[in-house]
Coordinates of C-alpha atoms in Angstrom, one line a residue:
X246 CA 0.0 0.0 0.0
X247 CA 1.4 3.2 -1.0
X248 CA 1.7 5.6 2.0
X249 CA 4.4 8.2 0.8
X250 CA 3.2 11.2 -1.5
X251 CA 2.8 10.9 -5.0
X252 CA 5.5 12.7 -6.2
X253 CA 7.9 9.7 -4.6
X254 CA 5.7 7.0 -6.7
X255 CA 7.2 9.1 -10.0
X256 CA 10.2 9.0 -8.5
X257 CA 10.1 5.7 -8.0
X258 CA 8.9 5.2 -11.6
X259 CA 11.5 7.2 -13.3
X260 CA 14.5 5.6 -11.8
X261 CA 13.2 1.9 -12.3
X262 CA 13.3 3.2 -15.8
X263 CA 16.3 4.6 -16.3
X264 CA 17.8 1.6 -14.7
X265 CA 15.7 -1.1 -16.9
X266 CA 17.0 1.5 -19.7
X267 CA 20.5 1.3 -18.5
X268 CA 20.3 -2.4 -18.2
X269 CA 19.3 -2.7 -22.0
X270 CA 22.0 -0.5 -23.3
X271 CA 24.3 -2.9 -21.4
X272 CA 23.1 -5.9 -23.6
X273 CA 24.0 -4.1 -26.9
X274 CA 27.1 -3.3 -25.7
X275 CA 29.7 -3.7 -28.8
X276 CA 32.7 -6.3 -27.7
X277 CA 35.6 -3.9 -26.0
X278 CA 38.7 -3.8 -28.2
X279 CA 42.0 -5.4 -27.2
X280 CA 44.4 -4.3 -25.3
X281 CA 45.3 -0.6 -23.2
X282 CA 41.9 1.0 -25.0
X283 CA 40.0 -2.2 -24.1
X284 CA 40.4 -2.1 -20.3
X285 CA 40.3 1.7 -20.2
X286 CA 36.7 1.4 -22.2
X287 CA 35.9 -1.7 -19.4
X288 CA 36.8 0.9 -16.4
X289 CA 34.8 3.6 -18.2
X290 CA 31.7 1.9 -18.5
X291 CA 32.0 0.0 -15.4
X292 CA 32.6 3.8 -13.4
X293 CA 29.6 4.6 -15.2
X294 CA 27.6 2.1 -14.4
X295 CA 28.5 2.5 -10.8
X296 CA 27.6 6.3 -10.6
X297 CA 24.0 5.6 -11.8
X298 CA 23.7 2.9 -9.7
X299 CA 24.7 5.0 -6.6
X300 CA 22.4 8.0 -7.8
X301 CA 19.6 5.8 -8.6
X302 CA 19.6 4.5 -4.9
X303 CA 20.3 8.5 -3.5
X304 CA 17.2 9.6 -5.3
X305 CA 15.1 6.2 -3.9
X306 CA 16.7 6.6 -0.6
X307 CA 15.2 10.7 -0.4
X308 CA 12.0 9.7 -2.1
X309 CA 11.3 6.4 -0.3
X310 CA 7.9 4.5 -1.0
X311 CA 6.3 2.1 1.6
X312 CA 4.6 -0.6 -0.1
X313 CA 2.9 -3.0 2.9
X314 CA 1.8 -6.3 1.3
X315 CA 0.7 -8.0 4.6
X316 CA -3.5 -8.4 4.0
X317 CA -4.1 -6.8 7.4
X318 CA -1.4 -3.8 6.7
X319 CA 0.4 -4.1 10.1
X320 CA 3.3 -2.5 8.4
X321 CA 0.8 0.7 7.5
X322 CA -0.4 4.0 9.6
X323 CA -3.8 4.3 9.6
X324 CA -5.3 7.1 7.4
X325 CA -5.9 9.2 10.3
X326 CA -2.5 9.4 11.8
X327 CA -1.4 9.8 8.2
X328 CA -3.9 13.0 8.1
X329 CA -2.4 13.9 11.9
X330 CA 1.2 13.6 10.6
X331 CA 0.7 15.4 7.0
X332 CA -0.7 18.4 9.4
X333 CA 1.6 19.3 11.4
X334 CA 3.2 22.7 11.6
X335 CA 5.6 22.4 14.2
X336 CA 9.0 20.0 14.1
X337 CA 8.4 17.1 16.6
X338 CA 11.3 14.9 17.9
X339 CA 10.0 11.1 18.1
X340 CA 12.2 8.0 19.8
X341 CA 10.9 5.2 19.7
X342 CA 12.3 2.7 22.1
X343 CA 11.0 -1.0 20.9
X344 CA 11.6 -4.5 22.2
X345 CA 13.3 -6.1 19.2
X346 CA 12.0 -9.5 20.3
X347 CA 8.6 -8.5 20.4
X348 CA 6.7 -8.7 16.8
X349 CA 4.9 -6.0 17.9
X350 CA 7.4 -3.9 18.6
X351 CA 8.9 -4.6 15.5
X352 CA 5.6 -3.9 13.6
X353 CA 5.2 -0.1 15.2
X354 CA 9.0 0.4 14.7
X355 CA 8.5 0.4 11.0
X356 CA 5.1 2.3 11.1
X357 CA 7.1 5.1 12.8
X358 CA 9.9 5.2 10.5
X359 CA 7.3 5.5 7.7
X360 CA 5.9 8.5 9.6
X361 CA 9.2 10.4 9.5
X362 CA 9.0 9.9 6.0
X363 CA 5.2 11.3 5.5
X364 CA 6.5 14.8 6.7
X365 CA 9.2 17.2 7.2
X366 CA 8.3 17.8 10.4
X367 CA 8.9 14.6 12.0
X368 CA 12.3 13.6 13.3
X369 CA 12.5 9.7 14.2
X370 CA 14.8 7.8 15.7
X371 CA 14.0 4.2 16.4
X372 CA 16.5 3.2 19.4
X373 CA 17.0 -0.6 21.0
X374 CA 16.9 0.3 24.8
X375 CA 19.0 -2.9 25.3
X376 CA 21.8 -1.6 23.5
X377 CA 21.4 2.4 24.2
X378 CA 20.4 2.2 28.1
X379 CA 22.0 5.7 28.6
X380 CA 19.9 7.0 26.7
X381 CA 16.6 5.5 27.6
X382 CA 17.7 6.8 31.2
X383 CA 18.4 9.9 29.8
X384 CA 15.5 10.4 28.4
X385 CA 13.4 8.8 31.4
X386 CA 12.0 5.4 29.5
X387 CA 11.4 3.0 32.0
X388 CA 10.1 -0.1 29.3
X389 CA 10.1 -0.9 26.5
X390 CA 8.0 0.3 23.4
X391 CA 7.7 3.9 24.7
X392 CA 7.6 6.5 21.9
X393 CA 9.3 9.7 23.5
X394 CA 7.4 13.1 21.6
X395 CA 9.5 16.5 21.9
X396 CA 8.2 20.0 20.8
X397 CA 9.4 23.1 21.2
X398 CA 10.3 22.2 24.7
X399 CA 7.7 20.2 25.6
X400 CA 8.2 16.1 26.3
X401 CA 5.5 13.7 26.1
X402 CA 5.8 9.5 26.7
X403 CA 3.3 7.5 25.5
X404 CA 3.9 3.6 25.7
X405 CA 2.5 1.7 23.1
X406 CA 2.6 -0.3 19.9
X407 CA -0.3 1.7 18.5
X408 CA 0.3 4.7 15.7
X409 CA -3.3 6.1 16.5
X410 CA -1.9 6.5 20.4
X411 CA 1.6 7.8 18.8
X412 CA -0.8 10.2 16.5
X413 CA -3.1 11.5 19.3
X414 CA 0.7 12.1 21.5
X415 CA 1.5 14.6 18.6
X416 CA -1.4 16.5 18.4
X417 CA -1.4 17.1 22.7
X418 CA 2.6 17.7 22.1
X419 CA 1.9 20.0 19.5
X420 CA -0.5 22.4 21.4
X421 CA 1.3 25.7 22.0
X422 CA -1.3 26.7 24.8
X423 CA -3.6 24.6 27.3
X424 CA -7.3 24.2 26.2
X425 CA -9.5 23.7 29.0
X426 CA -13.5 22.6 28.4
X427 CA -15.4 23.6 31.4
X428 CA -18.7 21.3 31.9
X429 CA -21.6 22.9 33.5
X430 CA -23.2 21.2 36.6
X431 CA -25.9 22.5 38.8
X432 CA -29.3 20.6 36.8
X433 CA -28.7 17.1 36.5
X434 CA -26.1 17.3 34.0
X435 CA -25.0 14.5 32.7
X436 CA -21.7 13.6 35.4
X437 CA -18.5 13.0 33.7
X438 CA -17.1 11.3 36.7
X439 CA -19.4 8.1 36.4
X440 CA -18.3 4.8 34.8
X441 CA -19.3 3.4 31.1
X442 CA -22.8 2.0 32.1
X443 CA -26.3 1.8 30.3
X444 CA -29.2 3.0 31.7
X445 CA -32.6 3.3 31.3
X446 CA -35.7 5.4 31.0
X447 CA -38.8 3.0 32.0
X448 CA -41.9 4.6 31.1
X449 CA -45.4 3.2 32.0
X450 CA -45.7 0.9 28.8
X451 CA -42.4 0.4 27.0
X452 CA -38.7 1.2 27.3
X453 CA -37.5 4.6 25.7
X454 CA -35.0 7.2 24.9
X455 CA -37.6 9.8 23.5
X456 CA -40.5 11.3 24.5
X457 CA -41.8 8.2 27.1
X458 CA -38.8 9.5 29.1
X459 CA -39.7 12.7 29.6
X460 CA -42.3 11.7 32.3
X461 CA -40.2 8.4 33.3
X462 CA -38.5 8.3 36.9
X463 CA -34.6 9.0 35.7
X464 CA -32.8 5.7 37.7
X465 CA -29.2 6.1 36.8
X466 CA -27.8 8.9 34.5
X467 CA -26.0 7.4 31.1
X468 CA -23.4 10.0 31.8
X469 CA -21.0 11.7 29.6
X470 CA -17.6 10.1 31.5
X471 CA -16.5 8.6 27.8
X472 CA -16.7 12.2 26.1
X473 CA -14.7 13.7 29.0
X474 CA -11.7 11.0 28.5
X475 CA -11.7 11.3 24.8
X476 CA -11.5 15.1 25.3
X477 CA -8.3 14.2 27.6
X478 CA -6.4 11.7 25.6
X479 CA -6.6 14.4 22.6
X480 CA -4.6 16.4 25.3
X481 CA -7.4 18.6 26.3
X482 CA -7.8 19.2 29.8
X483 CA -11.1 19.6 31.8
X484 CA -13.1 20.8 34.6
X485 CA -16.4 21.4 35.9
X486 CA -17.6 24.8 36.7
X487 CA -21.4 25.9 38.5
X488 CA -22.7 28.7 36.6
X489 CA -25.0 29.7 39.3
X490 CA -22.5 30.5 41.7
X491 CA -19.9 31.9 39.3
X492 CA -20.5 35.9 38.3
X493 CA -19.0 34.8 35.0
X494 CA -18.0 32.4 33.5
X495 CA -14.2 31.7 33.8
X496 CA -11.8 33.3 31.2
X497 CA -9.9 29.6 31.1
X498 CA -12.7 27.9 29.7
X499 CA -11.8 27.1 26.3
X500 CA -15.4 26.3 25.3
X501 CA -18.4 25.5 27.9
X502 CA -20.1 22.4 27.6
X503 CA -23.9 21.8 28.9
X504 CA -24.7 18.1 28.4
X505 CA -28.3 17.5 28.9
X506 CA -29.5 19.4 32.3
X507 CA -32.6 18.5 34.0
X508 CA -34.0 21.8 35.4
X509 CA -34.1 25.3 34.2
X510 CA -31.9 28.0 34.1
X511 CA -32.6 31.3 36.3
X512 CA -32.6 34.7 34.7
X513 CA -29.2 35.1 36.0
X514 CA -27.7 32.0 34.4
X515 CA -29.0 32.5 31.3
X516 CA -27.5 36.2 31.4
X517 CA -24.0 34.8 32.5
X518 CA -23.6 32.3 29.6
X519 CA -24.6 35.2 27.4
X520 CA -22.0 37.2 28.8
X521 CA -19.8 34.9 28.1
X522 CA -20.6 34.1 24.4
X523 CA -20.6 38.0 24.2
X524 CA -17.2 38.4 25.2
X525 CA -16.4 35.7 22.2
X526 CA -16.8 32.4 24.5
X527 CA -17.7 29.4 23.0
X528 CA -20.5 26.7 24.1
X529 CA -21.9 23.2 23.2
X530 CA -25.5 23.8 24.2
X531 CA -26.9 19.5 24.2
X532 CA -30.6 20.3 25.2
X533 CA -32.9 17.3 25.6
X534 CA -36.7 17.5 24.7
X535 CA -37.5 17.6 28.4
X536 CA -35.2 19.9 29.1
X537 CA -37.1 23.7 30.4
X538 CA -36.2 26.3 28.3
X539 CA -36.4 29.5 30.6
X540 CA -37.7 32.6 29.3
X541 CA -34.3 34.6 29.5
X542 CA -32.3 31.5 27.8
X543 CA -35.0 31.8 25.2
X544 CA -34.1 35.3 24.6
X545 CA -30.9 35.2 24.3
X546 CA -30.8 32.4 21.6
X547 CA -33.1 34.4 20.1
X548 CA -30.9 36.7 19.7
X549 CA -28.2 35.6 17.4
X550 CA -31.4 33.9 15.4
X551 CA -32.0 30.1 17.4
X552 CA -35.3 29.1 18.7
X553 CA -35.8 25.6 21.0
X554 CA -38.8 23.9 19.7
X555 CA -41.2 21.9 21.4
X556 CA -41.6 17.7 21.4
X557 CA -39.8 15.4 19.9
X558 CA -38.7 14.5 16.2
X559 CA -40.2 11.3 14.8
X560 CA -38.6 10.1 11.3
X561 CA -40.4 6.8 10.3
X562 CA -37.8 7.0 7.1
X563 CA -34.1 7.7 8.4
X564 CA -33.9 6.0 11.9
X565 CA -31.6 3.7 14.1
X566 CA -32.6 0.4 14.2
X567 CA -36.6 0.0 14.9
X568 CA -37.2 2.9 17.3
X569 CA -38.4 5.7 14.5
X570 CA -37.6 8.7 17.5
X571 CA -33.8 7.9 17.2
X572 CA -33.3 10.1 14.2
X573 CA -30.4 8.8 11.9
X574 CA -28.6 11.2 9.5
X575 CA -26.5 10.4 7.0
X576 CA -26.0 14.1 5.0
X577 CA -25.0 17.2 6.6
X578 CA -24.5 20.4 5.6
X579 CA -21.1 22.1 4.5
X580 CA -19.2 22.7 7.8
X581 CA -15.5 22.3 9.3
X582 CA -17.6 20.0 12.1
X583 CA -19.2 17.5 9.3
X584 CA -15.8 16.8 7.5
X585 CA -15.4 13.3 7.1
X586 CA -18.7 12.5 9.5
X587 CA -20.4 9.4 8.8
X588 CA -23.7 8.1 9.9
X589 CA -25.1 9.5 13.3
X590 CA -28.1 9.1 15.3
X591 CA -30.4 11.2 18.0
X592 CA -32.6 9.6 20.7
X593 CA -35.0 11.3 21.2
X594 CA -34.4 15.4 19.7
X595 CA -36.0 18.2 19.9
X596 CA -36.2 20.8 16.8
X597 CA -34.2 23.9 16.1
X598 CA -35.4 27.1 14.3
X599 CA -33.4 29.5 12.8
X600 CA -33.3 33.2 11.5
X601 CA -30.8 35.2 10.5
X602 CA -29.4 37.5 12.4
X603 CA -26.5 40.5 11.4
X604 CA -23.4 39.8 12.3
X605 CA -23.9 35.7 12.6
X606 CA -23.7 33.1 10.5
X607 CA -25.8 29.9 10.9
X608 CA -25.3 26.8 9.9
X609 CA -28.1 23.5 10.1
X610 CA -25.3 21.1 10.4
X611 CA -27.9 17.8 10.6
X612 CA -31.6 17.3 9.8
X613 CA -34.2 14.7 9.4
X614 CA -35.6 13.7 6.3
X615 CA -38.5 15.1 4.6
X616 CA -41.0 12.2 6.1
X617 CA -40.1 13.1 9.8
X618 CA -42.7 15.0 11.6
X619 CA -43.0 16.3 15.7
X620 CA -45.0 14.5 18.2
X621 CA -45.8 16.2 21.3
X622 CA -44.4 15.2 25.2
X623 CA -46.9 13.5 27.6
X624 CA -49.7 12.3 25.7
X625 CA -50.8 15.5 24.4
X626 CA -52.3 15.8 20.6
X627 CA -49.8 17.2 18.5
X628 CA -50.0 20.3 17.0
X629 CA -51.5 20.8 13.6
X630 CA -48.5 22.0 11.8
X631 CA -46.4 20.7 13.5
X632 CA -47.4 17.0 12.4
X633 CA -47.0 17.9 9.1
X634 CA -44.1 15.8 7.4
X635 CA -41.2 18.1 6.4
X636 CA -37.0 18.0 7.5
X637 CA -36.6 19.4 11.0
X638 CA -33.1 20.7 12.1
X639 CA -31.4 19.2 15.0
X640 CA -28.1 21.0 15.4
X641 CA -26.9 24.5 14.3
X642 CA -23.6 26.1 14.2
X643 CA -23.3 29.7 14.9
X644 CA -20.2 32.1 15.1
X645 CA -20.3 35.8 14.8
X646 CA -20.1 39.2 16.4
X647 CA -22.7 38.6 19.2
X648 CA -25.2 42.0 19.0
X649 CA -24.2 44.7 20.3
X650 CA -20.5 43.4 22.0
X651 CA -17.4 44.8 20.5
X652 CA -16.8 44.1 17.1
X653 CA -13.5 42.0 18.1
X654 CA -15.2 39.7 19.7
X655 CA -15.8 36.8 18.1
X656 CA -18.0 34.0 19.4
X657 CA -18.9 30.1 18.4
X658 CA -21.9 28.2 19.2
X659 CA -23.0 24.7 18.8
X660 CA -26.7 24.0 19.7
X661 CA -27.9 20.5 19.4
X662 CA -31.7 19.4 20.7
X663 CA -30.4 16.3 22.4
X664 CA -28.0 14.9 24.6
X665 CA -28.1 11.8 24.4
X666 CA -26.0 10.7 20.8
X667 CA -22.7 12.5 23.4
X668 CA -23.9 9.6 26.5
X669 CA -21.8 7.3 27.5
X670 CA -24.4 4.9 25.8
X671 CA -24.3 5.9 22.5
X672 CA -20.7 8.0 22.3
X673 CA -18.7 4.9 20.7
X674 CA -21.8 3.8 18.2
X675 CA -21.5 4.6 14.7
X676 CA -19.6 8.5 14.0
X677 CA -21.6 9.6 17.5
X678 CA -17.9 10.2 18.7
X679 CA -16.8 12.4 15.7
X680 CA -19.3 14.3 15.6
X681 CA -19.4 15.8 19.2
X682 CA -15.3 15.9 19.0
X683 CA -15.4 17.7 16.0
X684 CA -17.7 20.0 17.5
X685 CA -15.1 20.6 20.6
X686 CA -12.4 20.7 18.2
X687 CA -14.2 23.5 15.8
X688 CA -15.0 25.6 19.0
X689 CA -12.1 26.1 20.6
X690 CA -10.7 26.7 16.9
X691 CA -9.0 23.3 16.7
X692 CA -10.6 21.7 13.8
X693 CA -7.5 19.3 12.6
X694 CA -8.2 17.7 15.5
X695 CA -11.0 15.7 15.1
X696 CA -9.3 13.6 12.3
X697 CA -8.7 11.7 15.7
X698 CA -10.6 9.1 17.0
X699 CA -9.5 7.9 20.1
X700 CA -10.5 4.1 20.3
X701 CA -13.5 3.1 22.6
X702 CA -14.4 -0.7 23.1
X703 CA -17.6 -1.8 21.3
X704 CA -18.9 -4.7 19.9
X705 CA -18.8 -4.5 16.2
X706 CA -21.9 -3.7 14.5
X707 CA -23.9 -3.3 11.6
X708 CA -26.7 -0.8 12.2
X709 CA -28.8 0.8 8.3
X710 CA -31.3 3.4 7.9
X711 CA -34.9 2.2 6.8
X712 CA -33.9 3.6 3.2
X713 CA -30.6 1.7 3.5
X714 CA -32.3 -1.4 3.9
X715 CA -35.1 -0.7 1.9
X716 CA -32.0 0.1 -1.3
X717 CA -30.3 -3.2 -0.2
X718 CA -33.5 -5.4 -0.7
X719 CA -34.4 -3.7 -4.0
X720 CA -30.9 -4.6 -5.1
X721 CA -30.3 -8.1 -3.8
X722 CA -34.6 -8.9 -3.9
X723 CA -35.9 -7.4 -6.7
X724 CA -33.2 -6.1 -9.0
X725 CA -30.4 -8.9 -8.8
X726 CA -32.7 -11.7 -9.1
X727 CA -35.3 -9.7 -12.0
X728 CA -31.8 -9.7 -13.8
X729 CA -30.5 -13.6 -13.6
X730 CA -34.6 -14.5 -14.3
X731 CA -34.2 -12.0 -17.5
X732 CA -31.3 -13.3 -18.8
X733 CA -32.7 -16.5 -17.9
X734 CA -35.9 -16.1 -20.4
X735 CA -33.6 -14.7 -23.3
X736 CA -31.6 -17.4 -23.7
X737 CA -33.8 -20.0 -23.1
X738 CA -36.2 -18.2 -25.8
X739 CA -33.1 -17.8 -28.0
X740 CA -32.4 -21.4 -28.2
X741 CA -36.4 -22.4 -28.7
X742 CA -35.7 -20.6 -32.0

């Protein structure tokens, strides 16, 4: 598999050919003559020979190619530390101290040396500790297969045989300043401090993440413990902050992030985080349907053109698994968050309005197809229009000059009608993860770093959209078979002539 940049494959290319060239010229040699002239022709051609030998492996040697043969590519980066590596903008320093008896050891030696290869910024040295102790000491490496990242002063270990773990070192190595997300506690936020559990809501008929819940006794919170550590191993660091008994909201905070409270804001809250975005803060906002919106939060959402609707968005066409209130997308609009997202899902969202608003630009980053339609909390009939089938928005990007705060300050806001897709439930499933990481990343003006992952342990599955599997059985039902039977009847009615 070809890993190095394309202008080292015509490299590669032209000297092969100009040696296969040089090889043939060889063969239609004509005989040496005899004597003085003949050996001094034989030392000619053989010096020759020899210089484009040695350039021919110079020019391969600077404009190496990594071809990994091996059918699970245990030799090969994966494409997102490739994308890690191809970005950087600062020189990093990697040793990489392996066990040379250890296959896998051996395996990420030659994955790092084909990193110092992808970029100019990368300096590797791959270093036996066995047989350079002082400088494992040195250096403060304690095992073996510790990969030892140095930037501009700064010195980072990470032990592992892993290049996504060696990719993820760079980009916390890399960070000129500390980024600090600040999560907002106070109204049954989802804690960050609790372990990777399910939970449930029970309603008074059937199991569910939507709008049953919303009058279900809460037992245990899913929690949001998985999104903190990702945010941690991509070097972030983090902290909880109360808004109510804060005057403001801390200048460290990178980016404040609400995941699903409970109860209502006061006036004074909903002034504070205002302040904030007004002095060019940034926020993830995760509101759940049953979440109160208070008549001050209202406002000031209003104000940069986002309104909180009401219920909960049912899409009987694009939905995860069987549950037609856990709203699937698979499109999203243009936005340095979507890049490279895949399929997501919400259980159980509320819809977003938006207006425009001078000085702010919004951006629908997901909605629901064009069957989905709102059904109200608690039993209630639904609204008249708001039944009607038609795409509802469930997340918005906005970034702008908030009204009326100085024109240099410039804020970013991601709003999102649920909570749940960021749980520690539903984080790992599907591009959950990337989504609300590229979200973080994009607010505190870090977008290169969601082309990180960092792994979470699942159980592999295969989860399709109702139009994904109603596309699959057209193809292998109808279509596949209509085609075999088809060809079937022609030549059968060919040979009956």
């Amino acid at each position: 598999m070809k890993t190095a940049p394309l202008v080292n494959l015509w490299w590669f290319v032209v000297v092969m050919a100009a040696l296969l060239i040089l090889f043939a010229a060889g063969l239609h040699l004509p005989r040496p003559a005899v004597g003085w002239r003949g050996v001094l022709q034989r030392a000619l051609l053989l010096a020759a020979a020899a210089a484009v030998v040695v350039l021919a492996n110079v020019a391969l040697f600077r404009h190496d190619l990594h071809f990994d043969v091996t059918p699970a590519r245990v030799f090969t980066p994966s494409p997102e530390t490739l994308r890690v590596v191809q970005g950087l903008t600062a020189d990093v320093g990697v040793t990489y101290f392996y066990q040379k008896h250890d296959a896998a050891g051996r395996a990420a030696k030659t994955m790092v040396e084909v990193l110092g290869r992808t970029s100019p910024h990368v300096r590797v040295r791959t270093v036996d500790p066995d047989q350079y102790p002082s400088l494992a000491s040195q250096l403060g490496v304690r095992g073996y297969n510790v990969a030892v990242l140095e930037s501009d002063g700064r010195r980072l270990q990470v032990m592992t045989t892993d290049d996504r773990d060696i990719a993820l070192g760079l980009l916390r190595v890399t960070r000129a300043s500390a980024k600090t997300i600040c999560f907002a506690v106070g109204h049954g936020e989802y804690d960050t401090d609790n372990l990777e559990h399910h939970s449930h809501f029970e309603g008074t008929q059937t199991h569910s993440h939507g709008a049953e819940g919303a009058a279900a006794v809460l037992g245990e919170q899913h929690g949001s413990g998985r999104l903190r550590r990702a945010l941690e191993s991509l070097g972030y660091a983090t902290r909880k902050v109360t808004v109510a008994t804060m005057p403001r909201v801390p200048d460290e905070c990178s980016a404040l992030v609400e995941v699903s409270p409970r109860t209502s804001y006061t006036p004074a809250e909903s002034d504070t985080v205002g302040d904030y975005l007004a002095r060019g803060g940034a926020a993830l906002l995760l509101y759940d349907v049953d979440f109160p919106v208070e008549t001050r939060l209202a406002e000031v959402l209003v104000k940069i053109g986002i309104r909180m609707g009401e219920g909960v968005i049912v899409d009987p066409l694009d939905h995860y698994f069987t549950d037609e209130q856990m709203v699937a997308v698979a499109k999203y609009a243009r936005h340095p968050i979507t890049r490279g997202v895949a399929l997501t899902f919400f259980p159980g969202a509320r819809p977003l309005e938006i207006d425009a608003a001078e000085g702010v630009t919004l951006t629908p980053l997901a909605t629901s197809s064009t069957d989905s339609y709102l059904r109200s909390l608690g039993g209630a009939p639904p609204v008249p229009d708001r039944a009607r089938p038609g795409p509802r928005i469930l997340a918005v990007a906005a970034e702008g000059t908030w009204p009326g705060a100085p024109a240099g300050a410039h804020f970013r806001l991601v709003v999102v009608g649920d909570g749940d897709f960021a749980s520690n439930s539903f984080f790992p499933y599907m591009s959950n993860s990337d989504l609300v990481l590229a979200m973080v990343a994009w607010l505190v003006r870090e977008e290169r770093a969601q082309t990180m992952r960092p792994r979470a342990e699942v159980l592999p599955t295969v989860a399709l959209t109702r139009r994904q599997v109603q596309a699959i059985f057209l193809l292998t039902v109808v279509v596949v078979p209509g085609i075999v039977v088809t060809a079937g009847g022609l030549v059968w009615w060919v040979r009956r002539r």
